[in-house]
Short mmCIF file of C-alpha atoms in Angstrom, two decimals:
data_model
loop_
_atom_site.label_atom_id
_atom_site.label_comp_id
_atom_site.label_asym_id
_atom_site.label_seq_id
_atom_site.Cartn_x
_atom_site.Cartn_y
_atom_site.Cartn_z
CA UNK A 262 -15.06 -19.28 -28.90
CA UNK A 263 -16.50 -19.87 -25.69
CA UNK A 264 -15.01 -17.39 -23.01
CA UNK A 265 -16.85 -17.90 -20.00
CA UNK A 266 -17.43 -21.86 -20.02
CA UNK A 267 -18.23 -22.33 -16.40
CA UNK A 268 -16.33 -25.15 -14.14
CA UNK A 269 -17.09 -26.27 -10.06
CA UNK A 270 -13.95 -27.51 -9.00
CA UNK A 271 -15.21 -28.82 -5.47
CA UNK A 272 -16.43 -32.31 -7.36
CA UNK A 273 -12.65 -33.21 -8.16
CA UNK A 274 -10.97 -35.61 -5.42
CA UNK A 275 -7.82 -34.45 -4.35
CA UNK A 276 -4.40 -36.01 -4.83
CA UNK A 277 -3.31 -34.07 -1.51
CA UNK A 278 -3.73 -35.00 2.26
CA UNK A 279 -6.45 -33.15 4.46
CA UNK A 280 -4.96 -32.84 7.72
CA UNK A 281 -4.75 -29.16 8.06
CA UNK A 282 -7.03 -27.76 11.26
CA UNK A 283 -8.70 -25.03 12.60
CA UNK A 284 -5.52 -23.53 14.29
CA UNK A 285 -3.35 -24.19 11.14
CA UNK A 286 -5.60 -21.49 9.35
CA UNK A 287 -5.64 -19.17 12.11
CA UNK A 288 -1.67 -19.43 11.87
CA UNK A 289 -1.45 -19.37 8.21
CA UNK A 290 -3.70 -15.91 8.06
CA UNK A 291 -1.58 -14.71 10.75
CA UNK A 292 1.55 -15.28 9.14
CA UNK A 293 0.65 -13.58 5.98
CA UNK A 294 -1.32 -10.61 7.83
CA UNK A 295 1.15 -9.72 10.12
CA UNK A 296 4.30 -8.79 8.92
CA UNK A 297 5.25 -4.87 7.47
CA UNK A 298 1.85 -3.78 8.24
CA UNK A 299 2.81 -3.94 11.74
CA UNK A 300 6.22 -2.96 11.41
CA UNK A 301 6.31 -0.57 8.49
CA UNK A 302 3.74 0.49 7.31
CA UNK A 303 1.66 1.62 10.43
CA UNK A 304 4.77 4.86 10.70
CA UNK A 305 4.41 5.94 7.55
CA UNK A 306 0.62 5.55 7.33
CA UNK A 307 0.22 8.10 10.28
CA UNK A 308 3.23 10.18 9.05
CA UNK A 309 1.63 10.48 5.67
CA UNK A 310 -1.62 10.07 5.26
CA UNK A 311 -3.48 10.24 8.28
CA UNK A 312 -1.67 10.96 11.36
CA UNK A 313 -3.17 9.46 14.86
CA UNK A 314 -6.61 8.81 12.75
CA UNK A 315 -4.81 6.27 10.81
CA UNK A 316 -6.80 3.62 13.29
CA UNK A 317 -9.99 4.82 11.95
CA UNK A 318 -8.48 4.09 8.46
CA UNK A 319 -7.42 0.86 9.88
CA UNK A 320 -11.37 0.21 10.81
CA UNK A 321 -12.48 1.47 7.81
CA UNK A 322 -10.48 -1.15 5.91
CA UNK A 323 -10.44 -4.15 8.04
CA UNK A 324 -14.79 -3.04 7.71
CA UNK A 325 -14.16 -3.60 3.92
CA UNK A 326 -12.14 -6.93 4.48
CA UNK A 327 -14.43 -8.18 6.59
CA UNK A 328 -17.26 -7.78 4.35
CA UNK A 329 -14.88 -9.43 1.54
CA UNK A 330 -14.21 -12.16 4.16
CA UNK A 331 -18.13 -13.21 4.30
CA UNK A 332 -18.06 -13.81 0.20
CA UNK A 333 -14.99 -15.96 0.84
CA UNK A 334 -17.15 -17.83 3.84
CA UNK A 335 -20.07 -18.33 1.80
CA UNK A 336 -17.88 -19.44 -1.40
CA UNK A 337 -15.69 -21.99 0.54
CA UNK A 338 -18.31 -23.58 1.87
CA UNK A 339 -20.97 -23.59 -1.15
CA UNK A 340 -17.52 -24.21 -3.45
CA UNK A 341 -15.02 -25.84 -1.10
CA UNK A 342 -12.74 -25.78 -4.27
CA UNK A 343 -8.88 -25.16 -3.84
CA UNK A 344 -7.65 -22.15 -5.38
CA UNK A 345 -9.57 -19.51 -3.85
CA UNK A 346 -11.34 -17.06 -5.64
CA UNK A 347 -10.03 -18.27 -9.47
CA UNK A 348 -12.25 -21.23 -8.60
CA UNK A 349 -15.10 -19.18 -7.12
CA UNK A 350 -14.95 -17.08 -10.17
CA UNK A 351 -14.66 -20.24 -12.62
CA UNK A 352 -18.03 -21.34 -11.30
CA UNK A 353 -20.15 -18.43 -11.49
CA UNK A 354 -18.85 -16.25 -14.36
CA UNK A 355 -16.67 -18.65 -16.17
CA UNK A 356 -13.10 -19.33 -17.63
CA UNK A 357 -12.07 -15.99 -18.88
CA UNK A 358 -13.12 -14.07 -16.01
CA UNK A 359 -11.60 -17.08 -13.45
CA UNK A 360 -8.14 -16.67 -15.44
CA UNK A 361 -7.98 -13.21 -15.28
CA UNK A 362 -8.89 -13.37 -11.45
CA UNK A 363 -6.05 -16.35 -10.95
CA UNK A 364 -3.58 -13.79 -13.21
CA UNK A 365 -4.29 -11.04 -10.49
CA UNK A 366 -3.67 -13.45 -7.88
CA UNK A 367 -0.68 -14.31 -8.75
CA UNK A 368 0.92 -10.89 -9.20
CA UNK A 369 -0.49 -10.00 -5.62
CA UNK A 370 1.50 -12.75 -4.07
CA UNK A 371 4.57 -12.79 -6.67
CA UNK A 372 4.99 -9.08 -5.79
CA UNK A 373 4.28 -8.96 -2.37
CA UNK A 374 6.73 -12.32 -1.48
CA UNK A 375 9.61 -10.64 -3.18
CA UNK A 376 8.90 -7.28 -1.55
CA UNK A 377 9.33 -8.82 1.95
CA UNK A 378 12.04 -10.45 0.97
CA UNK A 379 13.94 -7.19 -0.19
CA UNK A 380 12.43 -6.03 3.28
CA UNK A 381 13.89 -8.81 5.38
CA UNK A 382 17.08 -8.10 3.65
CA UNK A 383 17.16 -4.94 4.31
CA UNK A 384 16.29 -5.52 8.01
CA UNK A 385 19.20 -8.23 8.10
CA UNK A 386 21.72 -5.83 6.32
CA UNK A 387 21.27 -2.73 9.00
CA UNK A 388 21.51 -5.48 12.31
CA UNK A 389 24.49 -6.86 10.73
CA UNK A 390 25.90 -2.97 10.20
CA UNK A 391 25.92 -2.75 13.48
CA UNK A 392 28.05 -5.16 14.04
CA UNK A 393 30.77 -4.28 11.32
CA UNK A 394 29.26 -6.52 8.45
CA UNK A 395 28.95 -5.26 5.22
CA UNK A 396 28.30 -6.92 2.23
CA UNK A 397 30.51 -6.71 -0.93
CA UNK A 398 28.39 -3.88 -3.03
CA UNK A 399 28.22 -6.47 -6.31
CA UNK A 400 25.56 -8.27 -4.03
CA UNK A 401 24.04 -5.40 -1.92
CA UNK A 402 21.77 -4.30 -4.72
CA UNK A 403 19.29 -5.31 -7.34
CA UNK A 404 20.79 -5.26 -11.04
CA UNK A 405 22.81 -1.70 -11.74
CA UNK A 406 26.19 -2.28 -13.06
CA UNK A 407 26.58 1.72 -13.00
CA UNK A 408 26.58 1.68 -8.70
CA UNK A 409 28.84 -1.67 -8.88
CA UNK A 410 25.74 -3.50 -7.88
CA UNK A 411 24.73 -7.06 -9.68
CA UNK A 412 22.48 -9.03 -6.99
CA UNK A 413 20.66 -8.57 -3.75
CA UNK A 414 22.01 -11.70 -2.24
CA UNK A 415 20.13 -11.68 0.95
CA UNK A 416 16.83 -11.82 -0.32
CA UNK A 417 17.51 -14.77 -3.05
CA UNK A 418 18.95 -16.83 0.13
CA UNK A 419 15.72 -15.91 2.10
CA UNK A 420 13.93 -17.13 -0.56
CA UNK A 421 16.06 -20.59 -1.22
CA UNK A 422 15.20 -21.32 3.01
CA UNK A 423 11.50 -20.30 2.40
CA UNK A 424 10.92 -22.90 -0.74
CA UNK A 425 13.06 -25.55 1.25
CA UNK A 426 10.41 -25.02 4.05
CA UNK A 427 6.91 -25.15 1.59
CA UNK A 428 8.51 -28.28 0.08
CA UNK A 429 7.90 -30.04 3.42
CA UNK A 430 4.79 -31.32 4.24
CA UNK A 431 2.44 -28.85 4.64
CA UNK A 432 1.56 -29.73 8.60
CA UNK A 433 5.70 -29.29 9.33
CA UNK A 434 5.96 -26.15 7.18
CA UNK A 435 3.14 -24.64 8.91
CA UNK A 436 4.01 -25.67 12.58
CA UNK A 437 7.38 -24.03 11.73
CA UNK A 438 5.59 -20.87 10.43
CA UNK A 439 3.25 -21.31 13.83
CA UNK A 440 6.14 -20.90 16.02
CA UNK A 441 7.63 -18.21 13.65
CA UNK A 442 4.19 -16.01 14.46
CA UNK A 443 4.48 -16.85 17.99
CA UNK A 444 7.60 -15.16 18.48
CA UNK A 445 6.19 -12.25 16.49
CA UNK A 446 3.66 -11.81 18.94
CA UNK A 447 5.96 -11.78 22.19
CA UNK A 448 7.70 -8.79 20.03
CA UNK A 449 4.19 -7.10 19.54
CA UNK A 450 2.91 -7.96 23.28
CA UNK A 451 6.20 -6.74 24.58
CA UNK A 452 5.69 -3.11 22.82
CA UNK A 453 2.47 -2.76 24.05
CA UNK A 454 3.32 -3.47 27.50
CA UNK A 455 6.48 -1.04 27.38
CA UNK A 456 4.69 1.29 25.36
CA UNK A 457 1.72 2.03 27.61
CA UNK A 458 3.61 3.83 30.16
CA UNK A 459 5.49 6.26 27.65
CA UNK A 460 2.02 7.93 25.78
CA UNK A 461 1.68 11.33 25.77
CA UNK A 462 -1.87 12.55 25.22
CA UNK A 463 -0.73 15.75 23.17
CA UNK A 464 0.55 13.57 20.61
CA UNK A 465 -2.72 12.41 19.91
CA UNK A 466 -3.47 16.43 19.12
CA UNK A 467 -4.55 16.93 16.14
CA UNK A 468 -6.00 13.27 16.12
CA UNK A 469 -6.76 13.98 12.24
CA UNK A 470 -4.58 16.53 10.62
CA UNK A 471 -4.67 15.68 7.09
CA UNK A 472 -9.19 15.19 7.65
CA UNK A 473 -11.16 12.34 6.00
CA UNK A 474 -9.49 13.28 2.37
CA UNK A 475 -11.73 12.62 -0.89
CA UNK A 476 -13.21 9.37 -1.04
CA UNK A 477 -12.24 8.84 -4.91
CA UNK A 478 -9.03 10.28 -5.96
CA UNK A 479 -7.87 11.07 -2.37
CA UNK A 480 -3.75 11.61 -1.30
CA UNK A 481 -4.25 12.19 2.19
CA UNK A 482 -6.57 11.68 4.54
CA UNK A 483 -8.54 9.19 6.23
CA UNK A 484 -9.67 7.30 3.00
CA UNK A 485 -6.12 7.61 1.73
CA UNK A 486 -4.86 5.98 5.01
CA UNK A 487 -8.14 3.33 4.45
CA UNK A 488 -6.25 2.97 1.23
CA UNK A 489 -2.66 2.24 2.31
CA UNK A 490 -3.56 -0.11 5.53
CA UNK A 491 -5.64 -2.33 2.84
CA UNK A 492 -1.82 -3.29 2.32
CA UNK A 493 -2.03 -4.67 5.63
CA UNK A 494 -4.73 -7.13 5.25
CA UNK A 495 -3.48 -8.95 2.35
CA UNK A 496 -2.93 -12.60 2.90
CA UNK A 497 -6.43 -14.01 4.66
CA UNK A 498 -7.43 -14.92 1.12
CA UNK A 499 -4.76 -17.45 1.22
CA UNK A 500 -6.86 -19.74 3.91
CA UNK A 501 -9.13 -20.16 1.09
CA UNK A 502 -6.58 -21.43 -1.30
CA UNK A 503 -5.47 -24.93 0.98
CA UNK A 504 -9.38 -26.37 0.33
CA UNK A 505 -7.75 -29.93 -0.58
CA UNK A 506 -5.67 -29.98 2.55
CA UNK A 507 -8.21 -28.64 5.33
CA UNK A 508 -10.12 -30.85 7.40
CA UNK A 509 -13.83 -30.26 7.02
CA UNK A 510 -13.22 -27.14 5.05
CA UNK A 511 -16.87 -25.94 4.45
CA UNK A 512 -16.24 -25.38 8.21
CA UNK A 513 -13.11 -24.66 9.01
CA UNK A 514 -12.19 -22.24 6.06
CA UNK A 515 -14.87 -19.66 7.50
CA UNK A 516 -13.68 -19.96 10.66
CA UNK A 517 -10.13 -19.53 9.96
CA UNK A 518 -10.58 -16.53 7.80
CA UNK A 519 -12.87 -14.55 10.36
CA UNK A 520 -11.03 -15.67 13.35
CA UNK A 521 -7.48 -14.77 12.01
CA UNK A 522 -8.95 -11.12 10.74
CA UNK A 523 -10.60 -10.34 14.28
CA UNK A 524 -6.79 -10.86 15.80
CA UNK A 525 -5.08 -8.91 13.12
CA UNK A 526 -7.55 -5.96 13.69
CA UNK A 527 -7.36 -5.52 16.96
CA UNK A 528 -3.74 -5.93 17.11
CA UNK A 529 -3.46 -3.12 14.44
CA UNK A 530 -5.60 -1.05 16.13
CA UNK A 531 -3.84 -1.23 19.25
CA UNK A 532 -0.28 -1.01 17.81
CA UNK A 533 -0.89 2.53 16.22
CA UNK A 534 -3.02 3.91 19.09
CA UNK A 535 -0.10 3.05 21.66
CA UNK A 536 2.65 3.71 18.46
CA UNK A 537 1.20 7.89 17.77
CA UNK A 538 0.77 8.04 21.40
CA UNK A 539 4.54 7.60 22.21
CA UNK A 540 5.97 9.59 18.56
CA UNK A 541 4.47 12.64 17.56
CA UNK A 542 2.91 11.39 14.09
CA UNK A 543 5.56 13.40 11.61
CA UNK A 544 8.75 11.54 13.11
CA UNK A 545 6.77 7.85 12.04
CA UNK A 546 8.00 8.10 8.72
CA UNK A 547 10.79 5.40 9.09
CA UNK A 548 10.84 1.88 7.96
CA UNK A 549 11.11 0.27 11.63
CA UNK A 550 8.48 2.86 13.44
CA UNK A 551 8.03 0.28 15.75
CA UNK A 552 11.26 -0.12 17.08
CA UNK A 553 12.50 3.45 16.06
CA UNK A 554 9.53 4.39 19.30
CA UNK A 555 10.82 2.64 21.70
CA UNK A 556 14.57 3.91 21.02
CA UNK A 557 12.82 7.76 21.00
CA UNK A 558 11.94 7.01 24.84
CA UNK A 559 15.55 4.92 25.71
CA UNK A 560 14.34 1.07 25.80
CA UNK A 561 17.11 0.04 23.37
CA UNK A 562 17.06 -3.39 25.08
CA UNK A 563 13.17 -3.87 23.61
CA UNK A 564 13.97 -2.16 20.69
CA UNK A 565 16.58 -4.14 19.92
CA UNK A 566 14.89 -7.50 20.93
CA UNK A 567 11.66 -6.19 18.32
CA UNK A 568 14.25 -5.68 15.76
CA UNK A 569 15.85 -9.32 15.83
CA UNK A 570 12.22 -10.95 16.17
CA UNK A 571 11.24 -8.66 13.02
CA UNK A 572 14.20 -9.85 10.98
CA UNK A 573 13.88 -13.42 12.22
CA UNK A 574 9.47 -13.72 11.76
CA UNK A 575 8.78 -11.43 8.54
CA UNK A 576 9.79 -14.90 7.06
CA UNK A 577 6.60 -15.74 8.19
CA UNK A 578 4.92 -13.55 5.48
CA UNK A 579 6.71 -15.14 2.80
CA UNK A 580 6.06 -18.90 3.81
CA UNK A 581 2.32 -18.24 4.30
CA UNK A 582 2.24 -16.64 1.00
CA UNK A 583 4.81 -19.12 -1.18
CA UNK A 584 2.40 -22.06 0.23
CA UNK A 585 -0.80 -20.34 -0.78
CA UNK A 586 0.60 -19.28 -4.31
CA UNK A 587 2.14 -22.60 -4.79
CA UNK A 588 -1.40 -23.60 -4.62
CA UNK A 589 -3.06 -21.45 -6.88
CA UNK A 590 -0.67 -22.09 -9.94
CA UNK A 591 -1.24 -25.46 -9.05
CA UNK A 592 -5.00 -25.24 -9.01
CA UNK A 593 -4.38 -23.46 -12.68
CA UNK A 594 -2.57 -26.01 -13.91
CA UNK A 595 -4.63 -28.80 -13.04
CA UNK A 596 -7.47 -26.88 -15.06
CA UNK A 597 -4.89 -26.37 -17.69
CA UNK A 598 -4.47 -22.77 -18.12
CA UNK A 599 -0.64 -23.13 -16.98
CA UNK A 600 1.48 -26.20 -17.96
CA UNK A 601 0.58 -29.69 -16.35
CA UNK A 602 4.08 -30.22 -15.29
CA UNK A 603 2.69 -27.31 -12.41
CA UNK A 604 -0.01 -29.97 -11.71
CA UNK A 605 2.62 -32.42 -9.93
CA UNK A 606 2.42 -33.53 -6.72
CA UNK A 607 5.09 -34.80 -4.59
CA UNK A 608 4.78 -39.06 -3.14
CA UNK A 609 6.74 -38.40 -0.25
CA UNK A 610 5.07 -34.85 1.07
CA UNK A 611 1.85 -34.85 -0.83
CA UNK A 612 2.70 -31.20 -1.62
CA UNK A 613 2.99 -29.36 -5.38
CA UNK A 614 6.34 -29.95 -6.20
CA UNK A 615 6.75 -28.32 -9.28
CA UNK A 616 4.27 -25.20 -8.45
CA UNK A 617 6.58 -24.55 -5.05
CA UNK A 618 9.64 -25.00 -6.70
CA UNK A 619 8.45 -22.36 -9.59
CA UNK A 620 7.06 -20.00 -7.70
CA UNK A 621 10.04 -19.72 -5.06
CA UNK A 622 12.73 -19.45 -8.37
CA UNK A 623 10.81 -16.28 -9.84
CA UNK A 624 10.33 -14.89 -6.20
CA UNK A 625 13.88 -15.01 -6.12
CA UNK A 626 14.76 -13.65 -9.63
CA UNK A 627 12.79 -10.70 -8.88
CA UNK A 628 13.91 -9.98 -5.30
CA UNK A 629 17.76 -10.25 -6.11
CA UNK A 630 17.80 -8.85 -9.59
CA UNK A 631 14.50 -6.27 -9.80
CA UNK A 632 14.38 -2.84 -7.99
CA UNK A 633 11.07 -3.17 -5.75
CA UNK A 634 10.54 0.25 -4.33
CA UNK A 635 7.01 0.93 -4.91
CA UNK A 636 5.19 -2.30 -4.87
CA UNK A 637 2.57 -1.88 -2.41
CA UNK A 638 0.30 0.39 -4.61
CA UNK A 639 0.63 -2.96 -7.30
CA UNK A 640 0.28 -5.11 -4.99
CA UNK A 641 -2.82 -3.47 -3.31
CA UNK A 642 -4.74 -2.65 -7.16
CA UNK A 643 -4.28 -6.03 -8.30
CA UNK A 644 -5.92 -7.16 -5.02
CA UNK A 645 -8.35 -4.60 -5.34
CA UNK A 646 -9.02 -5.42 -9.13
CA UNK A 647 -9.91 -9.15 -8.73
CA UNK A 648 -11.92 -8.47 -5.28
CA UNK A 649 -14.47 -6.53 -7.47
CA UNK A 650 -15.07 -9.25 -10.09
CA UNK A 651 -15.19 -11.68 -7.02
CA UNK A 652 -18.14 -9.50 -5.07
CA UNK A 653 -19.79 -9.36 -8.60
CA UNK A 654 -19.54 -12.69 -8.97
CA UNK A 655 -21.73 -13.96 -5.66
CA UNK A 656 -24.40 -11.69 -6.91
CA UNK A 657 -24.23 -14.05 -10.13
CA UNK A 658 -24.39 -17.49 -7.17
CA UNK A 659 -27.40 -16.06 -5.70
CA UNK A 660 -29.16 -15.74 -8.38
CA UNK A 661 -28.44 -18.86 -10.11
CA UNK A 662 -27.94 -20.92 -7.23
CA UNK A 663 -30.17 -19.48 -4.97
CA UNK A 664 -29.45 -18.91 -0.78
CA UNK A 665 -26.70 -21.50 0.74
CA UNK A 666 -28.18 -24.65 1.87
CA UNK A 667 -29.04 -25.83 5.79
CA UNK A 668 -25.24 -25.68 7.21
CA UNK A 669 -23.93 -23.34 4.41
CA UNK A 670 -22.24 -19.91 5.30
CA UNK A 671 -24.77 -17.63 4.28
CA UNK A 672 -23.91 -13.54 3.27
CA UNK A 673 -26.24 -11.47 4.77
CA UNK A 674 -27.85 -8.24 2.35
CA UNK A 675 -26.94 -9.53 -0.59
CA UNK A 676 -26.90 -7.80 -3.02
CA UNK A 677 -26.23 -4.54 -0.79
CA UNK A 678 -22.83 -5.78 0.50
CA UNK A 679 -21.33 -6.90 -2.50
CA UNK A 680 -22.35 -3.42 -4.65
CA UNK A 681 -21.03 -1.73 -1.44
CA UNK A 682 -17.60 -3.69 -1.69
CA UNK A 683 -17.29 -3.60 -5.34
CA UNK A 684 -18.01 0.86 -4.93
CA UNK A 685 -15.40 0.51 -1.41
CA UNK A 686 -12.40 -1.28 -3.79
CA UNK A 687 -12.93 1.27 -6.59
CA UNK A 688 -12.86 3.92 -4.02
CA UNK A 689 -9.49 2.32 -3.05
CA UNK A 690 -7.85 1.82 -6.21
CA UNK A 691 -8.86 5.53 -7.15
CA UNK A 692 -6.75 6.64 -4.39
CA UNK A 693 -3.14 5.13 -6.28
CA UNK A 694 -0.81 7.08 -8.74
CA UNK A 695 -0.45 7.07 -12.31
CA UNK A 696 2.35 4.64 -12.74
CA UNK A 697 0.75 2.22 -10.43
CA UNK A 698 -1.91 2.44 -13.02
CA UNK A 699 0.11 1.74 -16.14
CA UNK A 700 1.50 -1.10 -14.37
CA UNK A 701 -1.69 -2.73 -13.76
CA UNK A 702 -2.76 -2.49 -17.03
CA UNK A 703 0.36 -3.88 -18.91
CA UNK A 704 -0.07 -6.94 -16.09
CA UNK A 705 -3.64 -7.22 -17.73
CA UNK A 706 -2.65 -7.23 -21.53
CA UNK A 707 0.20 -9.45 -20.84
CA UNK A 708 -2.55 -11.77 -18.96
CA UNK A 709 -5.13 -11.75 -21.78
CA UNK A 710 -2.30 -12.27 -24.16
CA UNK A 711 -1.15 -15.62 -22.03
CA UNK A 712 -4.73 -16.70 -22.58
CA UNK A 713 -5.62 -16.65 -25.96
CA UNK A 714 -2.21 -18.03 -26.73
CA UNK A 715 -1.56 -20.69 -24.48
CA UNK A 716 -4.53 -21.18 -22.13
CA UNK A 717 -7.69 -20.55 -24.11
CA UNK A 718 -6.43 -23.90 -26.75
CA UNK A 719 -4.98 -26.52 -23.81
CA UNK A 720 -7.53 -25.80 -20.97
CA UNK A 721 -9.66 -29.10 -19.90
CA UNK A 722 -12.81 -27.83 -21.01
CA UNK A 723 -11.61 -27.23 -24.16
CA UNK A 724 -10.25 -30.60 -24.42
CA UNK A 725 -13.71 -31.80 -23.07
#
């Protein structure tokens, strides 16, 4: 039994069309970056873990992204393989290792898709409150038939428009998601603007009240915050997983991926400076902290104009992330790991079929039916988990591949950055609970099961 049969990907021709450019990455990284970071998760960040310092915890992780983002830059354009980094993994360390990698990636995405979902549906059900619209309680909740509740129907009709969308070609479904991000960003701009003439310096006092916290094993703190805004981040991997549609994509994946992360850093940063300098950092535990500041200082009008745009763009985070997982099972398939009915590929809209339509059906099962309350921690660990094998794993190119050709992205210190990002992610996924844990590790056996039932026996290079 070979395990770690090795397989480059970037030789195969692909069935899809490459018309995707610079700007459509850019767009695509946005979409998936920006979305409850912004919105959510920046309040309770610097309610709970590190108060006004939560934008050093914001440097210190988009620091370890960024150094993550140079492995994907070198690997896209030594490996310009679609599926991201199951193929980079595939390559260097071999099938079992590229599987478990491409299990981890789809959790991430499966989770974090139906988690916005619940989230826009959430969003949706308090703007229609105010307005007198309720739903009926049998489809205002995940499954419970002891609270009268059977489906959350919001989020499974979310999910129906988003899967109509990715079935499109990939240049409409993006330009739609383009404009969706635009609007996002007049929401942003317009709270910076409006916010820079309500800060209060005192609120910035004490600028770290919880300290730097434990770097393993941490609650609070700086490093815990590090740990929590890592949340924020996820989605730039998916530039690297539309290879067989980009345009040049030894070129433009790099580009894409460090051009999109630059915007989304700065835009954090500036968001939570301007956000704890309006709220004193205790009151920022609230699921719209965004909005909720501007209503604390009586500009309902832009409050309520941020609150629309949030329920009408965090679609954006799901369409960026349903096209990029779409394109991993697909990748899987095609490699045989998953069944080859995943592999198809639509005449009409050169896009996977199949893949999109599967991925958008379980999104939905598990947004309307599953409770999601705590899946950031999951989503973050299994993030986390395969990022490690991924840093080990261009130590492995180096050395048996050597340094990136003339016109190749190259990493610089390695291997001092990737042992520094592999001992940064572990640092990370110390920082989670228990349960979050146990959870990653039954996601793990039931991988490893899927393999050596079903994948290890059908996969190509088996069959070769």
């Amino acid at each position: 039994m070979n395990l770690f049969r090795k397989k480059n990907n970037s030789v195969k021709k692909t069935e899809m069309r490459r018309h995707l450019k610079v700007q459509d990455l850019i767009f695509l990284g946005l979409g998936s970056m920006v979305g409850t970071g912004v919105f959510t998760i920046t309040g309770i960040g610097a309610a709970k873990y590190a108060g006004p310092a939560l934008t050093i915890s914001i440097i210190l992780s988009a620091a370890a992204v960024a150094i993550l983002a140079l492995f994907y830059a070198e690997f896209s354009s030594r490996i310009p393989a679609n599926g991201g980094a199951y193929s980079y993994v595939y390559a260097t360390l071999g099938e079992f290792p590229a599987w478990i990698v491409g299990w981890y990636i789809i959790m991430e995405f499966l989770t974090a898709i139906s988690s916005v979902a619940v989230g826009w549906g959430s969003y949706l059900k308090g703007l229609l409150g105010n307005f007198g619209v309720h739903i009926p309680t049998a489809l205002n909740g995940t499954f419970n038939p002891k609270e009268g509740t059977y489906i959350d129907i919001l989020p499974v009709i979310v999910m129906l428009i988003v899967t109509a969308i990715v079935l499109l070609n990939s240049k409409t479904a993006l330009k739609f998601n383009s404009i969706l991000v635009i609007l996002k960003f007049s929401a942003l701009a317009l709270f910076i603007v409006v916010g820079l003439f309500f800060i209060k310096a005192n609120n910035w006092i004490p600028f770290a009240p919880y300290g730097l916290g434990q770097f393993y094993g941490g609650k609070s703190g700086i490093f815990a915050g590090a740990s929590v805004m890592f949340f924020a981040f996820l989605g730039f991997e998916s530039i690297s997983m539309t290879v067989d549609e980009v345009q040049e994509p030894q070129k433009n994946i790099p580009r894409g991926i460090t051009l999109s992360l630059l915007i989304v850093t700065i835009l954090y940063i500036v968001v939570t400076t301007i956000l704890t300098g309006i709220v004193y950092y205790k009151k920022l535990n609230v699921p719209d902290a965004v909005s909720y500041a501007l209503r604390l200082v009586k500009m309902d009008w832009a409050a309520n104009y941020i609150s629309i745009v949030a329920v009408m763009t965090l679609i954006t985070v799901c369409i960026s992330m349903t096209f990029a997982l779409a394109r991993i099972v697909y990748t899987i398939s095609r490699d045989g790991l998953l069944p080859k009915s995943l592999h198809k590929v639509s005449k009409s809209s050169f896009v996977p079929q199949n893949a999109t339509i599967t991925v958008g059906f379980i999104s939905m099962i598990c947004a309307g039916l599953v409770p999601l309350a705590s899946l950031a921690e999951f989503v973050n660990i299994c993030t986390l988990a395969y990022l490690i094998i991924m840093s080990f794993s261009i130590i492995i190119l180096r050395k048996n591949n050597g340094n990136p050709k003339v016109g190749e992205f190259k990493t610089p210190l390695v291997p001092l950055l990737p042992i520094l990002a592999i001992i940064i992610c572990a640092s990370f996924m110390s920082q989670y609970m228990m349960i979050t844990w146990i959870a990653f590790g039954m996601a793990t056996l039931i991988g490893t099961i899927i393999y050596f039932v079903y994948g290890y026996h059908r996969s190509e290079e088996n069959r070769n």
